[in-house]
Each structure stands twice: as C-alpha cells, then as structure tokens.
mmCIF file of C-alpha atoms in Angstrom:
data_model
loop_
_atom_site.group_PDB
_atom_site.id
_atom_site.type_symbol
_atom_site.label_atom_id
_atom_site.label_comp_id
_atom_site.label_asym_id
_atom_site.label_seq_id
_atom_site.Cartn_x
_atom_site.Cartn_y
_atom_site.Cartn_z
ATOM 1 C CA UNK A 1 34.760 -7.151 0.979
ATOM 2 C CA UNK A 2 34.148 -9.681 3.299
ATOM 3 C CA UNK A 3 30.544 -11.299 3.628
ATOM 4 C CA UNK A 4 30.035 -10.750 6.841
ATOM 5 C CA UNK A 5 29.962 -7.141 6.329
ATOM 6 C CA UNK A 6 26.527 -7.435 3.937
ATOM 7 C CA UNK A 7 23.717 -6.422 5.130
ATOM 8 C CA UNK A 8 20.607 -7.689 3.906
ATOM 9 C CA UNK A 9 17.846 -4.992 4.045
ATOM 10 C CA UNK A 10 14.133 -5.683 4.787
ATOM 11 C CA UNK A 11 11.500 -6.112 2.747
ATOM 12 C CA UNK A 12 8.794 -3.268 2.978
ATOM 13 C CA UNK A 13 5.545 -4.226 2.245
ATOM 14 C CA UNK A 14 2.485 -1.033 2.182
ATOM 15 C CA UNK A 15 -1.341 -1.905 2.852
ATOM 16 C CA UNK A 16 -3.667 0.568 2.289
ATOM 17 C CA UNK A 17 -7.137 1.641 3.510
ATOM 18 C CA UNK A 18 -9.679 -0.866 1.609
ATOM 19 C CA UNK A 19 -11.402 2.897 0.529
ATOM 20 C CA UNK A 20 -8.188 3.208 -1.564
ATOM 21 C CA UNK A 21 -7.414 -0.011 -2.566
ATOM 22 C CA UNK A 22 -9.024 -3.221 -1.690
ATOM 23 C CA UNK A 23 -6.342 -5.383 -0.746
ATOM 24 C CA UNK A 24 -4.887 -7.447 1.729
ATOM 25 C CA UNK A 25 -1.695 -9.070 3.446
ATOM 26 C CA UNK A 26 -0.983 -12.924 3.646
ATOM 27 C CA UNK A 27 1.600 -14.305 6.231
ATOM 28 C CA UNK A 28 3.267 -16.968 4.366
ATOM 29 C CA UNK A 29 5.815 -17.999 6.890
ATOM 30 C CA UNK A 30 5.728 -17.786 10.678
ATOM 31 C CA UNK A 31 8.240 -13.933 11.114
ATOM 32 C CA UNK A 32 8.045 -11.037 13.659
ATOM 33 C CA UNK A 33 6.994 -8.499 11.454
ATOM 34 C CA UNK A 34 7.264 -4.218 12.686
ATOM 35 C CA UNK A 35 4.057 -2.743 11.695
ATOM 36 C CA UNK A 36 4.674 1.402 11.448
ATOM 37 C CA UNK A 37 1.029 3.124 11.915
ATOM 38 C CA UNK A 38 2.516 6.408 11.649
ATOM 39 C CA UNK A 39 2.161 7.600 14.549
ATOM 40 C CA UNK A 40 3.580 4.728 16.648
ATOM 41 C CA UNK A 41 5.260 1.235 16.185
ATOM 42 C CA UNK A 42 4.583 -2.142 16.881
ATOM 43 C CA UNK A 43 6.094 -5.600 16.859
ATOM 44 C CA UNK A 44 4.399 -8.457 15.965
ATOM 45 C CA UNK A 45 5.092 -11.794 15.722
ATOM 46 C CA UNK A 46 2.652 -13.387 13.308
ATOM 47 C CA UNK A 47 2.054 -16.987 12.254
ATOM 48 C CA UNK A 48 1.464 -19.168 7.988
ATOM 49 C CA UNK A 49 -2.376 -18.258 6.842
ATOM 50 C CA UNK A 50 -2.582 -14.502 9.223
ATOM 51 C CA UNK A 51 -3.836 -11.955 7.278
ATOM 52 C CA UNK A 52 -4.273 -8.198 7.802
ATOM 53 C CA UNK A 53 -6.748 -5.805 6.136
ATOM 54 C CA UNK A 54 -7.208 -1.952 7.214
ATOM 55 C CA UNK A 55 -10.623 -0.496 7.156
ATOM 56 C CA UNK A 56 -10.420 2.011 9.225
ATOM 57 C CA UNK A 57 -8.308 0.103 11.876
ATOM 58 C CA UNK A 58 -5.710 -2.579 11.237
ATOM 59 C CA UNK A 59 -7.794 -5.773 11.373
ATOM 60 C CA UNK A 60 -5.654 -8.836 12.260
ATOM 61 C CA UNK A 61 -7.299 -12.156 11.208
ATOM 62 C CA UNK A 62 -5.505 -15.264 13.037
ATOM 63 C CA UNK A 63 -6.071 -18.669 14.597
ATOM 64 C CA UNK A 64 -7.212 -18.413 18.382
ATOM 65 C CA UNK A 65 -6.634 -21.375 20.717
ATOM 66 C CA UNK A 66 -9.453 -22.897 20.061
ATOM 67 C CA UNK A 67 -8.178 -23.396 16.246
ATOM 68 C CA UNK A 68 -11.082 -21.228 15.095
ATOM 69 C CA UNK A 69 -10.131 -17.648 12.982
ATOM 70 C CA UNK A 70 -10.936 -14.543 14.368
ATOM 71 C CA UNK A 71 -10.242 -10.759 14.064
ATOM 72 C CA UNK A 72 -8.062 -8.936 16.313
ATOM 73 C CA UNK A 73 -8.525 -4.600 16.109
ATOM 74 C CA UNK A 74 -5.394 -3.172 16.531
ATOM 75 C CA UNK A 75 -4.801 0.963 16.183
ATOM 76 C CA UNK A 76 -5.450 2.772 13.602
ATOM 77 C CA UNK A 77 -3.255 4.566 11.010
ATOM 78 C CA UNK A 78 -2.336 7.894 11.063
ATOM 79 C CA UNK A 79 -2.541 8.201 7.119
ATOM 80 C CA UNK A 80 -4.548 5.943 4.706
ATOM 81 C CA UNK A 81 -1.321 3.221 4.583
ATOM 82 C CA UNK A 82 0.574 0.991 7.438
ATOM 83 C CA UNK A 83 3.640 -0.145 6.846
ATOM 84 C CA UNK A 84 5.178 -3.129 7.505
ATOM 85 C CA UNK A 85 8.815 -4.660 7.539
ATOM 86 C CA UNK A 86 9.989 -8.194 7.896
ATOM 87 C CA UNK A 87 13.315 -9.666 7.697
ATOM 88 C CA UNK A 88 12.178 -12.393 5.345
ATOM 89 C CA UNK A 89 10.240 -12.415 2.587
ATOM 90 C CA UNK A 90 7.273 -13.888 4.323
ATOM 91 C CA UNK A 91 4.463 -11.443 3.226
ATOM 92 C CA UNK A 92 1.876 -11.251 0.308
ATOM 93 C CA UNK A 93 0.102 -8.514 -0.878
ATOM 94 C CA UNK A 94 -3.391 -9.427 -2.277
ATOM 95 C CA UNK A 95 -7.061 -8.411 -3.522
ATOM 96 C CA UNK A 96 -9.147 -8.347 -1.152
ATOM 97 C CA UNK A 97 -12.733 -9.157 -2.010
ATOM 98 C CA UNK A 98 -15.216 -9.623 0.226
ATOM 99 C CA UNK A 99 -17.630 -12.949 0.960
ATOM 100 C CA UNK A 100 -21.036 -12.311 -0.742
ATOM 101 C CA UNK A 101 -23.555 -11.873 2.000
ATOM 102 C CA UNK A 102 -25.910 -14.992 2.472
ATOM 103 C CA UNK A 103 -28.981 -14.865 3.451
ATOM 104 C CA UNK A 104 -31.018 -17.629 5.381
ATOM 105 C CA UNK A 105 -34.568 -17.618 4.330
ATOM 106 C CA UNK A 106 -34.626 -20.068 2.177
ATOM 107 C CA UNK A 107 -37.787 -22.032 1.722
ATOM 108 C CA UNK A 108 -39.460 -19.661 4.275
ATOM 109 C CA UNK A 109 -41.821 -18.490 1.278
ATOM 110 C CA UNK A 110 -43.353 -22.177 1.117
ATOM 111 C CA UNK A 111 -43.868 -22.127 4.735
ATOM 112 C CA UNK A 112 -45.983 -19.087 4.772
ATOM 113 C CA UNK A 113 -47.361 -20.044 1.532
ATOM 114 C CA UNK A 114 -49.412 -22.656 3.766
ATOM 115 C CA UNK A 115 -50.645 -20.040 6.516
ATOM 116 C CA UNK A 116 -51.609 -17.310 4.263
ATOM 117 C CA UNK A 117 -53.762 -17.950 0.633
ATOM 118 C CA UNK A 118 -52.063 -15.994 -2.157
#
C-alpha cells in the first residue's frame, strides 16, 4: 500500500451546553474548523487563543481589529452538544469556570460614613 493512498481522518472534538458540562474549547493553532449545530453546518476559520463556549448559543470569543477580545453569537444547537472537526489537532477541550463577579464599591462605606452619623 502506497502512502499516498492514507487518509488521515479528522479529529472530532464535542462541546456541550455549560448546563451539562462546564467546559470550553481553546484554538491552539490558526485551522478552519466545520462546526455541525445539528441542524446546519458551518465553516470557520479560527485563529491561536479563540475560544468557544455554548450557553444556550455558540459563543465565539476572538480578537477584533482593534486587538481587544470580544464575543461573537453564532446559532444555536439543535441538541445540548456542537460538534466540531478540524484537520489538525489544533483544539482543546477545557473547564470552563467563570470570572468571580467584582464589585466596585469599595471604600464607598467611609464616604457615607462622613455624611450620615452611625
């Protein structure tokens, strides 16, 4: 058998809703990647440091032109799990955990500690 008859297959790679499984994907390399929602497909090409996480829709994080981050909505699944394909191994599946939320009163108390007696 001659090598040019070998075909290498894809790698698969499955995200599911965060209310399943809180998790996300990681571009590692620059690759077009085929994203399957179920009920339609879509090719993508995606770029190092994207990342994808599907609450509800398919939220695609990725550098603007402005060199900022910011979230891109794309469709929604037809089941609880989109999958994706890519020719290389170029994709990570990881936890997803979300950033605590902060809150920006501090030192307000002392402020209104000087208008009002306690």
């Amino acid at each position: 058998m001659s090598l040019c008859c070998l075909k290498k297959s894809p790698f698969i790679y499955i995200l599911n809703d965060v209310s399943i499984k809180k998790e996300k994907i990681q571009i590692l390399n620059d690759c077009l990647v085929t994203i399957n929602y179920g009920n339609k497909i879509e090719e993508l090409f995606v770029r190092a440091n994207d990342l994808f996480k599907y609450n509800t829709n398919l939220i695609h994080t990725h550098r603007n032109s402005y060199d900022m981050y910011v979230d891109g909505y794309k469709s929604k699944g037809l089941h609880n799990t989109i999958k994706f394909t890519c020719n290389t191994d170029s994709l990570k599946i990881t936890e997803f955990v979300e950033a605590p939320i902060e809150y920006g009163a501090c030192g307000e108390d002392e402020k209104w500690d000087g208008i009002f007696d306690k």
